[in-house]
PDB file of C-alpha atoms in Angstrom:
ATOM      1  CA  UNK M   1     -84.867-107.577 -96.764  1.00  0.00           C
ATOM      2  CA  UNK M   2     -87.376-106.864 -99.522  1.00  0.00           C
ATOM      3  CA  UNK M   3     -88.041-103.362 -98.280  1.00  0.00           C
ATOM      4  CA  UNK M   4     -84.875-102.856-100.281  1.00  0.00           C
ATOM      5  CA  UNK M   5     -86.436-104.276-103.447  1.00  0.00           C
ATOM      6  CA  UNK M   6     -87.615-101.888-106.459  1.00  0.00           C
ATOM      7  CA  UNK M   7     -91.389-101.600-106.668  1.00  0.00           C
ATOM      8  CA  UNK M   8     -91.446-101.654-110.304  1.00  0.00           C
ATOM      9  CA  UNK M   9     -95.094-100.792-110.287  1.00  0.00           C
ATOM     10  CA  UNK M  10     -93.957 -96.966-109.343  1.00  0.00           C
ATOM     11  CA  UNK M  11     -91.927 -97.034-111.902  1.00  0.00           C
ATOM     12  CA  UNK M  12     -93.224 -98.729-115.158  1.00  0.00           C
ATOM     13  CA  UNK M  13     -97.135 -97.562-114.603  1.00  0.00           C
ATOM     14  CA  UNK M  14     -97.960 -94.069-114.801  1.00  0.00           C
ATOM     15  CA  UNK M  15    -101.363 -92.721-114.594  1.00  0.00           C
ATOM     16  CA  UNK M  16    -102.516 -91.229-117.988  1.00  0.00           C
ATOM     17  CA  UNK M  17    -105.912 -89.559-116.914  1.00  0.00           C
ATOM     18  CA  UNK M  18    -107.289 -88.344-113.801  1.00  0.00           C
ATOM     19  CA  UNK M  19    -110.853 -89.500-114.744  1.00  0.00           C
ATOM     20  CA  UNK M  20    -109.758 -93.014-113.902  1.00  0.00           C
ATOM     21  CA  UNK M  21    -111.310 -94.487-110.720  1.00  0.00           C
ATOM     22  CA  UNK M  22    -108.463 -95.826-108.146  1.00  0.00           C
ATOM     23  CA  UNK M  23    -110.209 -99.332-108.514  1.00  0.00           C
ATOM     24  CA  UNK M  24    -109.271 -99.145-112.480  1.00  0.00           C
ATOM     25  CA  UNK M  25    -106.090 -97.969-111.714  1.00  0.00           C
ATOM     26  CA  UNK M  26    -104.957-100.719-109.441  1.00  0.00           C
ATOM     27  CA  UNK M  27    -106.739-103.201-111.552  1.00  0.00           C
ATOM     28  CA  UNK M  28    -104.723-101.980-114.793  1.00  0.00           C
ATOM     29  CA  UNK M  29    -101.314-101.745-112.711  1.00  0.00           C
ATOM     30  CA  UNK M  30    -101.868-105.382-111.049  1.00  0.00           C
ATOM     31  CA  UNK M  31    -102.761-106.607-114.986  1.00  0.00           C
ATOM     32  CA  UNK M  32     -99.475-105.188-115.918  1.00  0.00           C
ATOM     33  CA  UNK M  33     -97.572-106.509-113.150  1.00  0.00           C
ATOM     34  CA  UNK M  34     -98.831-110.090-113.623  1.00  0.00           C
ATOM     35  CA  UNK M  35     -97.839-109.738-117.141  1.00  0.00           C
ATOM     36  CA  UNK M  36     -94.244-108.829-116.697  1.00  0.00           C
ATOM     37  CA  UNK M  37     -93.977-111.438-113.811  1.00  0.00           C
ATOM     38  CA  UNK M  38     -95.258-114.130-116.260  1.00  0.00           C
ATOM     39  CA  UNK M  39     -92.686-113.105-118.893  1.00  0.00           C
ATOM     40  CA  UNK M  40     -89.864-113.439-116.487  1.00  0.00           C
ATOM     41  CA  UNK M  41     -91.290-116.960-115.498  1.00  0.00           C
ATOM     42  CA  UNK M  42     -91.512-118.311-118.742  1.00  0.00           C
ATOM     43  CA  UNK M  43     -88.007-117.408-119.613  1.00  0.00           C
ATOM     44  CA  UNK M  44     -86.828-118.477-116.133  1.00  0.00           C
ATOM     45  CA  UNK M  45     -88.330-121.938-116.384  1.00  0.00           C
ATOM     46  CA  UNK M  46     -86.246-122.302-119.713  1.00  0.00           C
ATOM     47  CA  UNK M  47     -83.042-121.964-118.182  1.00  0.00           C
ATOM     48  CA  UNK M  48     -80.959-124.612-116.348  1.00  0.00           C
ATOM     49  CA  UNK M  49     -81.233-125.894-112.924  1.00  0.00           C
ATOM     50  CA  UNK M  50     -78.167-123.960-111.998  1.00  0.00           C
ATOM     51  CA  UNK M  51     -79.433-120.676-113.325  1.00  0.00           C
ATOM     52  CA  UNK M  52     -82.935-121.193-111.629  1.00  0.00           C
ATOM     53  CA  UNK M  53     -80.964-121.677-108.304  1.00  0.00           C
ATOM     54  CA  UNK M  54     -78.773-118.717-108.881  1.00  0.00           C
ATOM     55  CA  UNK M  55     -81.903-116.642-109.986  1.00  0.00           C
ATOM     56  CA  UNK M  56     -83.513-117.667-106.809  1.00  0.00           C
ATOM     57  CA  UNK M  57     -80.573-116.971-104.302  1.00  0.00           C
ATOM     58  CA  UNK M  58     -80.046-113.639-105.972  1.00  0.00           C
ATOM     59  CA  UNK M  59     -83.781-112.655-105.450  1.00  0.00           C
ATOM     60  CA  UNK M  60     -83.947-113.803-101.758  1.00  0.00           C
ATOM     61  CA  UNK M  61     -80.177-113.037-100.769  1.00  0.00           C
ATOM     62  CA  UNK M  62     -81.039-111.114 -97.773  1.00  0.00           C
ATOM     63  CA  UNK M  63     -83.872-113.253 -96.622  1.00  0.00           C
ATOM     64  CA  UNK M  64     -82.157-116.511 -97.096  1.00  0.00           C
ATOM     65  CA  UNK M  65     -79.418-115.166 -94.523  1.00  0.00           C
ATOM     66  CA  UNK M  66     -76.554-117.953 -93.694  1.00  0.00           C
ATOM     67  CA  UNK M  67     -79.045-120.661 -95.348  1.00  0.00           C
ATOM     68  CA  UNK M  68     -78.310-119.386 -98.869  1.00  0.00           C
ATOM     69  CA  UNK M  69     -76.187-122.644 -99.413  1.00  0.00           C
ATOM     70  CA  UNK M  70     -79.078-125.028 -98.608  1.00  0.00           C
ATOM     71  CA  UNK M  71     -80.476-123.808-102.177  1.00  0.00           C
ATOM     72  CA  UNK M  72     -77.403-125.624-103.716  1.00  0.00           C
ATOM     73  CA  UNK M  73     -78.062-128.608-101.551  1.00  0.00           C
ATOM     74  CA  UNK M  74     -81.835-128.972-102.884  1.00  0.00           C
ATOM     75  CA  UNK M  75     -80.383-128.275-106.446  1.00  0.00           C
ATOM     76  CA  UNK M  76     -78.163-130.986-106.066  1.00  0.00           C
ATOM     77  CA  UNK M  77     -80.870-133.452-104.767  1.00  0.00           C
ATOM     78  CA  UNK M  78     -83.530-131.964-107.531  1.00  0.00           C
ATOM     79  CA  UNK M  79     -80.668-133.039-110.313  1.00  0.00           C
ATOM     80  CA  UNK M  80     -80.647-136.507-108.683  1.00  0.00           C
ATOM     81  CA  UNK M  81     -84.193-136.942-108.877  1.00  0.00           C
ATOM     82  CA  UNK M  82     -84.624-135.635-112.373  1.00  0.00           C
ATOM     83  CA  UNK M  83     -82.259-138.254-113.289  1.00  0.00           C
ATOM     84  CA  UNK M  84     -83.703-141.089-111.901  1.00  0.00           C
ATOM     85  CA  UNK M  85     -86.970-139.870-113.296  1.00  0.00           C
ATOM     86  CA  UNK M  86     -85.342-139.677-116.553  1.00  0.00           C
ATOM     87  CA  UNK M  87     -85.899-136.157-117.017  1.00  0.00           C
ATOM     88  CA  UNK M  88     -83.380-133.449-117.442  1.00  0.00           C
ATOM     89  CA  UNK M  89     -84.971-130.297-115.735  1.00  0.00           C
ATOM     90  CA  UNK M  90     -88.141-130.743-114.036  1.00  0.00           C
ATOM     91  CA  UNK M  91     -90.180-133.464-112.255  1.00  0.00           C
ATOM     92  CA  UNK M  92     -93.822-134.885-112.714  1.00  0.00           C
ATOM     93  CA  UNK M  93     -96.282-134.174-110.160  1.00  0.00           C
ATOM     94  CA  UNK M  94     -95.935-137.860-108.962  1.00  0.00           C
ATOM     95  CA  UNK M  95     -92.004-137.497-108.649  1.00  0.00           C
ATOM     96  CA  UNK M  96     -92.402-133.716-107.481  1.00  0.00           C
ATOM     97  CA  UNK M  97     -94.607-135.014-104.589  1.00  0.00           C
ATOM     98  CA  UNK M  98     -92.171-137.706-103.711  1.00  0.00           C
ATOM     99  CA  UNK M  99     -89.019-135.114-103.640  1.00  0.00           C
ATOM    100  CA  UNK M 100     -90.978-132.680-101.429  1.00  0.00           C
ATOM    101  CA  UNK M 101     -91.954-135.580 -99.072  1.00  0.00           C
ATOM    102  CA  UNK M 102     -88.331-136.270 -98.640  1.00  0.00           C
ATOM    103  CA  UNK M 103     -86.890-132.608 -98.441  1.00  0.00           C
ATOM    104  CA  UNK M 104     -89.945-130.705 -97.252  1.00  0.00           C
ATOM    105  CA  UNK M 105     -91.937-130.871 -93.921  1.00  0.00           C
ATOM    106  CA  UNK M 106     -94.320-133.828 -93.681  1.00  0.00           C
ATOM    107  CA  UNK M 107     -97.625-133.390 -95.744  1.00  0.00           C
ATOM    108  CA  UNK M 108    -100.627-135.740 -96.643  1.00  0.00           C
ATOM    109  CA  UNK M 109    -100.832-136.844 -99.923  1.00  0.00           C
ATOM    110  CA  UNK M 110    -103.937-134.562-100.709  1.00  0.00           C
ATOM    111  CA  UNK M 111    -101.840-131.498 -99.344  1.00  0.00           C
ATOM    112  CA  UNK M 112     -98.788-132.372-101.729  1.00  0.00           C
ATOM    113  CA  UNK M 113    -100.916-132.716-104.672  1.00  0.00           C
ATOM    114  CA  UNK M 114    -102.612-129.345-104.218  1.00  0.00           C
ATOM    115  CA  UNK M 115     -99.381-127.395-103.181  1.00  0.00           C
ATOM    116  CA  UNK M 116     -97.790-128.559-106.156  1.00  0.00           C
ATOM    117  CA  UNK M 117    -100.903-127.751-108.299  1.00  0.00           C
ATOM    118  CA  UNK M 118    -100.611-124.285-107.196  1.00  0.00           C
ATOM    119  CA  UNK M 119     -97.293-123.618-107.918  1.00  0.00           C
ATOM    120  CA  UNK M 120     -97.216-125.223-111.548  1.00  0.00           C
ATOM    121  CA  UNK M 121     -97.524-121.464-112.897  1.00  0.00           C
ATOM    122  CA  UNK M 122     -97.966-122.992-116.395  1.00  0.00           C
ATOM    123  CA  UNK M 123    -100.138-125.989-115.774  1.00  0.00           C
ATOM    124  CA  UNK M 124     -97.880-128.095-117.521  1.00  0.00           C
ATOM    125  CA  UNK M 125     -97.957-131.141-115.219  1.00  0.00           C
ATOM    126  CA  UNK M 126     -94.451-130.699-114.543  1.00  0.00           C
ATOM    127  CA  UNK M 127     -92.642-128.850-111.547  1.00  0.00           C
ATOM    128  CA  UNK M 128     -89.352-126.978-112.221  1.00  0.00           C
ATOM    129  CA  UNK M 129     -86.839-126.398-109.750  1.00  0.00           C
ATOM    130  CA  UNK M 130     -87.711-122.585-109.491  1.00  0.00           C
ATOM    131  CA  UNK M 131     -91.423-123.921-108.711  1.00  0.00           C
ATOM    132  CA  UNK M 132     -90.176-126.560-106.169  1.00  0.00           C
ATOM    133  CA  UNK M 133     -88.095-123.767-104.322  1.00  0.00           C
ATOM    134  CA  UNK M 134     -91.065-121.505-104.287  1.00  0.00           C
ATOM    135  CA  UNK M 135     -93.144-124.249-102.633  1.00  0.00           C
ATOM    136  CA  UNK M 136     -90.111-125.068-100.136  1.00  0.00           C
ATOM    137  CA  UNK M 137     -89.663-121.787 -99.339  1.00  0.00           C
ATOM    138  CA  UNK M 138     -93.236-120.424 -99.383  1.00  0.00           C
ATOM    139  CA  UNK M 139     -93.521-119.043 -95.816  1.00  0.00           C
ATOM    140  CA  UNK M 140     -90.251-116.956 -96.237  1.00  0.00           C
ATOM    141  CA  UNK M 141     -91.365-115.363 -99.685  1.00  0.00           C
ATOM    142  CA  UNK M 142     -95.131-114.697 -98.276  1.00  0.00           C
ATOM    143  CA  UNK M 143     -93.443-113.023 -95.308  1.00  0.00           C
ATOM    144  CA  UNK M 144     -91.398-111.062 -97.479  1.00  0.00           C
ATOM    145  CA  UNK M 145     -94.081-110.143 -99.856  1.00  0.00           C
ATOM    146  CA  UNK M 146     -96.477-108.641 -97.139  1.00  0.00           C
ATOM    147  CA  UNK M 147     -93.318-107.061 -95.526  1.00  0.00           C
ATOM    148  CA  UNK M 148     -92.870-105.221 -99.012  1.00  0.00           C
ATOM    149  CA  UNK M 149     -96.593-104.195 -98.993  1.00  0.00           C
ATOM    150  CA  UNK M 150     -96.635-103.228 -95.357  1.00  0.00           C
ATOM    151  CA  UNK M 151     -99.784-105.456 -94.689  1.00  0.00           C
ATOM    152  CA  UNK M 152    -100.675-107.986 -92.410  1.00  0.00           C
ATOM    153  CA  UNK M 153    -100.636-111.866 -93.993  1.00  0.00           C
ATOM    154  CA  UNK M 154    -104.046-113.014 -95.110  1.00  0.00           C
ATOM    155  CA  UNK M 155    -103.099-116.636 -94.579  1.00  0.00           C
ATOM    156  CA  UNK M 156    -101.922-118.584 -91.666  1.00  0.00           C
ATOM    157  CA  UNK M 157     -98.301-118.909 -92.137  1.00  0.00           C
ATOM    158  CA  UNK M 158     -97.702-120.514 -88.534  1.00  0.00           C
ATOM    159  CA  UNK M 159     -97.856-124.182 -90.012  1.00  0.00           C
ATOM    160  CA  UNK M 160     -94.719-123.887 -91.967  1.00  0.00           C
ATOM    161  CA  UNK M 161     -97.195-123.063 -95.171  1.00  0.00           C
ATOM    162  CA  UNK M 162     -98.322-127.001 -95.162  1.00  0.00           C
ATOM    163  CA  UNK M 163    -101.807-127.240 -96.806  1.00  0.00           C
ATOM    164  CA  UNK M 164    -101.369-123.536 -97.706  1.00  0.00           C
ATOM    165  CA  UNK M 165    -102.787-123.072-101.419  1.00  0.00           C
ATOM    166  CA  UNK M 166    -104.112-120.248-103.647  1.00  0.00           C
ATOM    167  CA  UNK M 167    -100.554-118.217-103.165  1.00  0.00           C
ATOM    168  CA  UNK M 168     -98.904-118.933-106.489  1.00  0.00           C
ATOM    169  CA  UNK M 169     -99.390-115.409-107.768  1.00  0.00           C
ATOM    170  CA  UNK M 170     -98.008-113.960-104.745  1.00  0.00           C
ATOM    171  CA  UNK M 171     -94.887-116.167-104.701  1.00  0.00           C
ATOM    172  CA  UNK M 172     -94.436-115.119-108.477  1.00  0.00           C
ATOM    173  CA  UNK M 173     -94.985-111.598-107.622  1.00  0.00           C
ATOM    174  CA  UNK M 174     -92.277-111.778-104.894  1.00  0.00           C
ATOM    175  CA  UNK M 175     -89.838-113.865-106.736  1.00  0.00           C
ATOM    176  CA  UNK M 176     -89.697-111.442-109.667  1.00  0.00           C
ATOM    177  CA  UNK M 177     -88.950-108.326-107.600  1.00  0.00           C
ATOM    178  CA  UNK M 178     -85.346-107.106-107.515  1.00  0.00           C
ATOM    179  CA  UNK M 179     -83.562-106.489-104.388  1.00  0.00           C
ATOM    180  CA  UNK M 180     -81.555-102.839-104.361  1.00  0.00           C
ATOM    181  CA  UNK M 181     -78.034-102.412-103.492  1.00  0.00           C
ATOM    182  CA  UNK M 182     -76.823-106.430-103.957  1.00  0.00           C
ATOM    183  CA  UNK M 183     -73.146-105.790-104.334  1.00  0.00           C
ATOM    184  CA  UNK M 184     -71.665-106.522-107.456  1.00  0.00           C
ATOM    185  CA  UNK M 185     -68.834-108.429-105.820  1.00  0.00           C
ATOM    186  CA  UNK M 186     -71.554-110.859-104.191  1.00  0.00           C
ATOM    187  CA  UNK M 187     -73.105-111.713-107.503  1.00  0.00           C
ATOM    188  CA  UNK M 188     -69.830-112.266-108.873  1.00  0.00           C
ATOM    189  CA  UNK M 189     -68.867-114.625-106.343  1.00  0.00           C
ATOM    190  CA  UNK M 190     -71.985-116.499-106.429  1.00  0.00           C
ATOM    191  CA  UNK M 191     -71.489-117.049-110.086  1.00  0.00           C
ATOM    192  CA  UNK M 192     -67.785-118.289-108.968  1.00  0.00           C
ATOM    193  CA  UNK M 193     -69.120-120.809-106.546  1.00  0.00           C
ATOM    194  CA  UNK M 194     -71.723-122.043-109.369  1.00  0.00           C
ATOM    195  CA  UNK M 195     -68.815-122.430-111.971  1.00  0.00           C
ATOM    196  CA  UNK M 196     -66.666-123.873-109.430  1.00  0.00           C
ATOM    197  CA  UNK M 197     -69.203-126.705-108.664  1.00  0.00           C
ATOM    198  CA  UNK M 198     -69.683-127.314-112.131  1.00  0.00           C
ATOM    199  CA  UNK M 199     -66.317-127.712-113.156  1.00  0.00           C
ATOM    200  CA  UNK M 200     -65.778-129.884-109.993  1.00  0.00           C
ATOM    201  CA  UNK M 201     -68.446-132.155-110.936  1.00  0.00           C
ATOM    202  CA  UNK M 202     -66.963-132.664-114.491  1.00  0.00           C
ATOM    203  CA  UNK M 203     -63.521-133.538-113.048  1.00  0.00           C
ATOM    204  CA  UNK M 204     -64.822-135.800-110.780  1.00  0.00           C
ATOM    205  CA  UNK M 205     -66.466-137.874-113.478  1.00  0.00           C
ATOM    206  CA  UNK M 206     -62.849-137.959-115.374  1.00  0.00           C
ATOM    207  CA  UNK M 207     -61.514-139.300-112.286  1.00  0.00           C
ATOM    208  CA  UNK M 208     -64.337-141.976-111.808  1.00  0.00           C
ATOM    209  CA  UNK M 209     -63.912-143.282-115.369  1.00  0.00           C
ATOM    210  CA  UNK M 210     -60.184-143.620-115.213  1.00  0.00           C
ATOM    211  CA  UNK M 211     -60.731-145.492-111.638  1.00  0.00           C
ATOM    212  CA  UNK M 212     -63.084-147.781-113.190  1.00  0.00           C
ATOM    213  CA  UNK M 213     -60.425-148.966-115.739  1.00  0.00           C
ATOM    214  CA  UNK M 214     -58.328-150.197-112.693  1.00  0.00           C
ATOM    215  CA  UNK M 215     -54.879-151.182-112.426  1.00  0.00           C
ATOM    216  CA  UNK M 216     -51.920-148.714-111.881  1.00  0.00           C
ATOM    217  CA  UNK M 217     -53.495-145.760-113.665  1.00  0.00           C
ATOM    218  CA  UNK M 218     -56.658-146.529-111.545  1.00  0.00           C
ATOM    219  CA  UNK M 219     -55.005-146.441-108.367  1.00  0.00           C
ATOM    220  CA  UNK M 220     -53.241-143.144-109.287  1.00  0.00           C
ATOM    221  CA  UNK M 221     -56.563-141.444-110.481  1.00  0.00           C
ATOM    222  CA  UNK M 222     -58.112-142.639-107.082  1.00  0.00           C
ATOM    223  CA  UNK M 223     -55.174-140.628-105.345  1.00  0.00           C
ATOM    224  CA  UNK M 224     -55.401-137.786-107.488  1.00  0.00           C
ATOM    225  CA  UNK M 225     -59.379-137.457-106.893  1.00  0.00           C
ATOM    226  CA  UNK M 226     -59.247-137.662-103.084  1.00  0.00           C
ATOM    227  CA  UNK M 227     -56.346-135.061-103.151  1.00  0.00           C
ATOM    228  CA  UNK M 228     -58.399-132.647-105.506  1.00  0.00           C
ATOM    229  CA  UNK M 229     -61.690-133.329-103.173  1.00  0.00           C
ATOM    230  CA  UNK M 230     -59.699-131.803-100.168  1.00  0.00           C
ATOM    231  CA  UNK M 231     -58.222-128.825-102.141  1.00  0.00           C
ATOM    232  CA  UNK M 232     -61.480-128.408-104.171  1.00  0.00           C
ATOM    233  CA  UNK M 233     -63.812-128.330-101.122  1.00  0.00           C
ATOM    234  CA  UNK M 234     -61.653-125.785 -99.095  1.00  0.00           C
ATOM    235  CA  UNK M 235     -61.597-123.499-102.019  1.00  0.00           C
ATOM    236  CA  UNK M 236     -65.356-123.658-102.372  1.00  0.00           C
ATOM    237  CA  UNK M 237     -65.999-123.330 -98.557  1.00  0.00           C
ATOM    238  CA  UNK M 238     -63.607-120.315 -98.619  1.00  0.00           C
ATOM    239  CA  UNK M 239     -65.674-118.489-101.351  1.00  0.00           C
ATOM    240  CA  UNK M 240     -68.863-119.428 -99.803  1.00  0.00           C
ATOM    241  CA  UNK M 241     -67.473-117.906 -96.577  1.00  0.00           C
ATOM    242  CA  UNK M 242     -66.539-114.650 -98.403  1.00  0.00           C
ATOM    243  CA  UNK M 243     -70.189-114.470 -99.784  1.00  0.00           C
ATOM    244  CA  UNK M 244     -71.661-114.944 -96.368  1.00  0.00           C
ATOM    245  CA  UNK M 245     -69.262-112.156 -94.901  1.00  0.00           C
ATOM    246  CA  UNK M 246     -70.178-109.880 -98.000  1.00  0.00           C
ATOM    247  CA  UNK M 247     -74.069-110.495 -97.340  1.00  0.00           C
ATOM    248  CA  UNK M 248     -73.887-109.332 -93.831  1.00  0.00           C
ATOM    249  CA  UNK M 249     -71.896-106.171 -95.157  1.00  0.00           C
ATOM    250  CA  UNK M 250     -74.380-105.952 -98.009  1.00  0.00           C
ATOM    251  CA  UNK M 251     -77.489-105.913 -95.675  1.00  0.00           C
ATOM    252  CA  UNK M 252     -76.372-103.059 -93.508  1.00  0.00           C
ATOM    253  CA  UNK M 253     -75.460-100.799 -96.600  1.00  0.00           C
ATOM    254  CA  UNK M 254     -78.936-102.047 -97.781  1.00  0.00           C
ATOM    255  CA  UNK M 255     -80.603-100.728 -94.677  1.00  0.00           C
ATOM    256  CA  UNK M 256     -78.771 -97.529 -94.803  1.00  0.00           C
ATOM    257  CA  UNK M 257     -79.859 -97.163 -98.177  1.00  0.00           C
ATOM    258  CA  UNK M 258     -83.526 -97.996 -97.348  1.00  0.00           C
ATOM    259  CA  UNK M 259     -83.739 -95.277 -94.946  1.00  0.00           C
ATOM    260  CA  UNK M 260     -82.280 -92.673 -97.456  1.00  0.00           C
ATOM    261  CA  UNK M 261     -85.048 -93.829 -99.966  1.00  0.00           C
ATOM    262  CA  UNK M 262     -87.425 -93.455 -97.456  1.00  0.00           C
ATOM    263  CA  UNK M 263     -85.897 -89.948 -96.494  1.00  0.00           C
ATOM    264  CA  UNK M 264     -86.353 -89.025-100.336  1.00  0.00           C
ATOM    265  CA  UNK M 265     -89.826 -90.287-100.803  1.00  0.00           C
ATOM    266  CA  UNK M 266     -91.012 -88.417 -97.747  1.00  0.00           C
ATOM    267  CA  UNK M 267     -89.187 -85.221 -99.066  1.00  0.00           C
ATOM    268  CA  UNK M 268     -90.892 -85.701-102.490  1.00  0.00           C
ATOM    269  CA  UNK M 269     -94.530 -86.256-100.809  1.00  0.00           C
ATOM    270  CA  UNK M 270     -93.791 -83.156 -98.851  1.00  0.00           C
ATOM    271  CA  UNK M 271     -92.874 -81.019-101.565  1.00  0.00           C
ATOM    272  CA  UNK M 272     -96.060 -82.372-103.486  1.00  0.00           C
ATOM    273  CA  UNK M 273     -98.145 -81.165-100.489  1.00  0.00           C
ATOM    274  CA  UNK M 274     -96.852 -77.590-100.675  1.00  0.00           C
ATOM    275  CA  UNK M 275     -97.073 -77.659-104.412  1.00  0.00           C
ATOM    276  CA  UNK M 276    -100.733 -78.832-103.877  1.00  0.00           C
ATOM    277  CA  UNK M 277    -101.403 -76.162-101.159  1.00  0.00           C
ATOM    278  CA  UNK M 278     -99.991 -73.368-103.709  1.00  0.00           C
ATOM    279  CA  UNK M 279    -102.451 -74.549-106.366  1.00  0.00           C
ATOM    280  CA  UNK M 280    -105.259 -74.624-104.155  1.00  0.00           C
ATOM    281  CA  UNK M 281    -104.329 -70.906-102.631  1.00  0.00           C
ATOM    282  CA  UNK M 282    -103.919 -69.687-106.351  1.00  0.00           C
ATOM    283  CA  UNK M 283    -107.475 -71.244-107.293  1.00  0.00           C
ATOM    284  CA  UNK M 284    -109.103 -69.245-104.365  1.00  0.00           C
ATOM    285  CA  UNK M 285    -107.448 -66.246-105.413  1.00  0.00           C
ATOM    286  CA  UNK M 286    -108.777 -66.265-108.788  1.00  0.00           C
ATOM    287  CA  UNK M 287    -112.032 -67.506-107.556  1.00  0.00           C
ATOM    288  CA  UNK M 288    -112.173 -64.548-105.298  1.00  0.00           C
ATOM    289  CA  UNK M 289    -111.321 -62.074-107.954  1.00  0.00           C
ATOM    290  CA  UNK M 290    -114.007 -63.413-110.175  1.00  0.00           C
ATOM    291  CA  UNK M 291    -116.619 -62.902-107.270  1.00  0.00           C
ATOM    292  CA  UNK M 292    -115.808 -59.337-106.797  1.00  0.00           C
TER     293      UNK M 292
END
């Protein structure tokens, strides 16, 4: 879970002076986080749809559970929608609304319009795949967001996020948090799955071109394609099964690490309290000597 995520605000932001009020500190920290998140987002939307999908899966690997493969299904559908609309990597709000209607929960036209505007983080009138994923998995992301902050949700999440707006910044904030203890083997296998599917698509295209020519070579290519598909699908499914199994093992390890991290934080807090008591005692002793 995102309880295993690094709270970068505690690592990257240091209070330089005790003269600042807590409100000023919180505001400065929030501004630093939003600036960092916008940089990550700006780089991310320039990447390919494949890379955006991979980033999302890595970021929400624990939350997605066995449904992580659904992201790849959505990716294939999104690519197809982009091609049909004459785009390489994103959709207009009109095309994205149609895609959302076909792949997401039922919404009114006005709800789709408002929700798409909410996740169009750079307000360019287009929807990238990573932006669509933030909308599609809105409830999952917000649930993780509030769990990480140990707060009750401020929004009503009972309706599957339908009609819910004004949460774009929170969605981006959780997207940019990095999970701790994500096994390198899992990451490696995810990248292998992506590469295998990409190579598979290229080979299928070559076979199809030969088949279109017809004749003896066309029939031979058809047979080769069928054999290739059977073998390729089995290899991909095997690797996906390994990723799913590794996820369960990784999740167990992450929970153990999370407990250890909490114990370490509690230890540090106790040490700080003892140090504070010692400072107060020293101050009181000096004050008593001065008053003699």
